[in-house]
Coordinates of C-alpha atoms in Angstrom, one line a residue:
M1 CA 159.9 10.4 -99.7
T2 CA 160.1 11.7 -96.1
R3 CA 163.1 13.8 -97.0
F4 CA 161.2 15.3 -99.9
L5 CA 158.3 16.2 -97.7
A6 CA 160.6 17.7 -95.0
G7 CA 162.4 19.7 -97.7
T8 CA 159.1 20.9 -99.1
V9 CA 157.8 21.9 -95.7
L10 CA 161.0 23.7 -94.9
F11 CA 160.9 25.6 -98.2
I12 CA 157.3 26.7 -97.5
V13 CA 158.1 27.8 -94.0
L14 CA 161.1 29.8 -95.2
A15 CA 159.1 31.3 -98.1
V16 CA 156.3 32.5 -95.7
A17 CA 158.9 33.9 -93.3
S18 CA 160.6 35.8 -96.1
L19 CA 157.2 37.2 -97.3
W20 CA 156.4 38.3 -93.8
A21 CA 159.8 40.0 -93.3
T22 CA 159.4 41.7 -96.7
S23 CA 155.9 43.0 -95.8
M24 CA 157.1 44.3 -92.5
A25 CA 160.0 46.2 -94.2
L26 CA 157.4 47.8 -96.6
E27 CA 155.2 49.1 -93.8
P28 CA 154.7 52.8 -94.1
E29 CA 156.1 55.1 -91.3
P30 CA 153.2 57.2 -90.0
V31 CA 154.0 60.9 -89.4
G32 CA 151.5 61.2 -86.7
V33 CA 148.1 59.9 -85.4
A34 CA 145.7 59.4 -88.2
K35 CA 143.2 61.9 -86.8
A36 CA 141.8 64.8 -88.8
P37 CA 141.3 67.8 -86.6
E38 CA 137.6 68.6 -86.2
P39 CA 136.8 71.5 -88.6
S40 CA 134.6 73.3 -86.1
Q41 CA 137.5 73.3 -83.5
H42 CA 140.3 73.9 -85.9
P43 CA 139.9 77.0 -88.1
E44 CA 143.4 76.6 -89.7
A45 CA 143.9 75.2 -93.2
V46 CA 144.9 71.5 -93.3
V47 CA 146.5 69.2 -96.0
Q48 CA 146.8 65.6 -95.1
V49 CA 147.8 62.4 -97.0
Y50 CA 146.5 59.1 -95.8
G51 CA 147.2 55.5 -96.6
A52 CA 145.6 52.2 -95.5
D53 CA 146.3 48.6 -96.4
V54 CA 144.2 47.4 -99.3
W55 CA 141.7 44.6 -98.8
G56 CA 142.7 41.0 -98.2
F57 CA 146.1 39.4 -98.6
R58 CA 147.3 42.1 -100.9
G59 CA 147.2 44.4 -97.9
N60 CA 150.5 42.8 -96.9
F61 CA 152.2 44.4 -99.9
A62 CA 150.1 47.4 -101.0
I63 CA 148.2 50.4 -99.7
H64 CA 145.5 52.7 -101.0
T65 CA 146.4 56.4 -100.6
W66 CA 144.3 59.6 -100.7
V67 CA 144.6 63.3 -100.1
A68 CA 142.4 65.5 -97.8
T69 CA 142.3 69.3 -97.6
K70 CA 140.4 71.7 -95.4
A71 CA 140.6 75.4 -96.3
R72 CA 140.8 78.0 -93.6
N73 CA 137.5 78.2 -91.7
A74 CA 135.9 75.5 -93.8
S75 CA 133.3 73.3 -92.2
A76 CA 134.3 70.1 -94.0
Y77 CA 137.2 68.2 -95.5
R78 CA 137.5 67.6 -99.2
I79 CA 138.8 64.1 -100.0
Y80 CA 140.5 63.3 -103.3
Q81 CA 141.1 59.7 -104.4
V82 CA 141.0 57.2 -107.2
I83 CA 138.7 54.2 -106.6
G84 CA 139.1 51.4 -109.1
W85 CA 135.7 49.7 -108.6
R86 CA 134.0 52.8 -109.8
Q87 CA 135.3 52.0 -113.3
R88 CA 133.4 48.7 -113.4
R89 CA 130.3 50.7 -112.7
G90 CA 130.9 53.1 -115.6
R91 CA 131.8 56.0 -113.3
P92 CA 134.9 58.1 -113.3
V93 CA 137.6 56.6 -111.0
L94 CA 138.6 60.0 -109.7
S95 CA 136.5 60.9 -106.7
V96 CA 136.3 64.3 -105.0
S97 CA 134.0 64.3 -102.0
E98 CA 133.4 65.8 -98.6
G99 CA 133.7 63.8 -95.5
K100 CA 135.8 62.4 -92.7
P101 CA 139.2 61.7 -94.2
D102 CA 140.7 59.6 -91.4
K103 CA 138.1 56.8 -91.6
P104 CA 139.3 53.2 -92.2
W105 CA 139.6 51.9 -95.8
F106 CA 137.5 48.7 -96.0
G107 CA 138.4 47.8 -92.4
S108 CA 142.1 48.9 -92.5
P109 CA 142.9 51.8 -90.2
A110 CA 144.1 55.0 -91.9
I111 CA 147.7 55.9 -91.5
L112 CA 148.7 59.6 -91.6
L113 CA 151.6 59.9 -94.2
H114 CA 151.9 63.6 -94.5
E115 CA 150.4 66.7 -92.8
T116 CA 150.8 70.5 -93.4
T117 CA 148.7 73.0 -91.5
G118 CA 148.3 76.8 -91.3
D119 CA 149.4 79.3 -93.9
E120 CA 151.5 76.8 -95.7
A121 CA 148.5 74.5 -96.1
D122 CA 146.4 77.4 -97.2
M123 CA 148.9 78.1 -100.0
L124 CA 149.0 74.4 -101.1
I125 CA 145.2 73.8 -101.4
G126 CA 144.7 75.8 -104.6
K127 CA 147.7 74.0 -106.2
I128 CA 146.3 70.6 -105.1
D129 CA 142.9 71.5 -106.7
A130 CA 144.7 72.5 -109.9
A131 CA 146.7 69.2 -109.9
V132 CA 143.5 67.2 -109.4
D133 CA 141.8 69.0 -112.2
A134 CA 144.8 68.3 -114.5
Y135 CA 145.0 64.6 -113.6
P136 CA 145.3 62.9 -117.0
F137 CA 143.5 59.6 -116.0
P138 CA 140.2 60.4 -114.3
D139 CA 138.5 57.5 -116.1
E140 CA 141.3 54.9 -116.1
Y141 CA 142.4 52.4 -113.5
K142 CA 144.9 49.5 -113.5
M143 CA 145.8 47.9 -110.3
W144 CA 149.4 47.4 -111.6
P145 CA 151.4 49.1 -112.8
G146 CA 149.0 52.1 -112.9
P147 CA 147.3 54.4 -113.1
N148 CA 145.7 53.7 -109.7
S149 CA 145.2 55.5 -106.4
N150 CA 148.9 55.7 -105.6
S151 CA 149.7 57.0 -109.1
F152 CA 147.1 59.7 -108.5
V153 CA 148.6 60.8 -105.2
A154 CA 152.1 60.6 -106.8
W155 CA 150.8 62.9 -109.6
I156 CA 149.7 65.5 -106.9
G157 CA 153.1 65.2 -105.3
L158 CA 154.8 65.8 -108.6
E159 CA 152.5 68.7 -109.6
V160 CA 152.9 70.3 -106.1
P161 CA 156.5 69.7 -105.2
E162 CA 156.1 72.0 -102.2
L163 CA 154.2 69.1 -100.5
E164 CA 157.5 67.2 -100.3
L165 CA 155.5 64.1 -100.5
D166 CA 157.3 60.8 -99.9
L167 CA 155.0 57.8 -100.4
P168 CA 156.0 54.5 -98.8
A169 CA 157.2 51.5 -100.9
K170 CA 153.8 49.9 -100.4
A171 CA 152.2 52.6 -102.6
I172 CA 152.4 50.5 -105.7
G173 CA 151.8 52.6 -108.8
Q174 CA 153.8 55.7 -107.6
S175 CA 156.9 54.7 -109.5
W176 CA 154.8 54.1 -112.6
M177 CA 153.7 57.8 -112.4
E178 CA 157.2 59.0 -111.6
S179 CA 158.4 57.3 -114.8
E180 CA 155.4 58.4 -116.9
Y181 CA 155.3 62.0 -115.6
P182 CA 158.0 63.5 -117.9
L183 CA 156.2 62.1 -120.9
L184 CA 152.8 63.3 -119.7
K185 CA 154.2 66.8 -119.1
S186 CA 156.0 67.0 -122.5
A187 CA 152.8 65.9 -124.3
S188 CA 150.6 68.6 -122.5
P189 CA 150.0 71.9 -124.3

């Protein structure tokens, strides 16, 4: 009996260590400090992609991602994201709002995953707006495999290849969009 208990404890310890090592390997690499330039002090156009660990234990393995843009001389950022709980309230999951894009996501600090500024960002903003308008799942959300927040950001990256967006492995749902994208594009008029 003692051997069985010792074996079970050893198995659990090794399993937890393996899960921890896996979650560390999946951590996204920030491209810079998750700080959006203050619009009043930064007249240039800005495009940023953020991520933050999802709430609870799942945060070890998954992140929520969103896109923020600020047009040249704009006084505020526009934030584009898909929020699953909005579906349960009968609202569209696709959210476009103005605000502070670098704030934490339910207690998890924002991580800057991509940033483009200046003339290049200015050129991308119209394309990002068009991609958001063309998103085929504004009222649908499935945590896994998708469509979800990461599928939405992956859609923007596929629609606007100039972004050269590379989401981290923890952006669960991005691969779903990558596999569905050719079918969605062939079905569109």
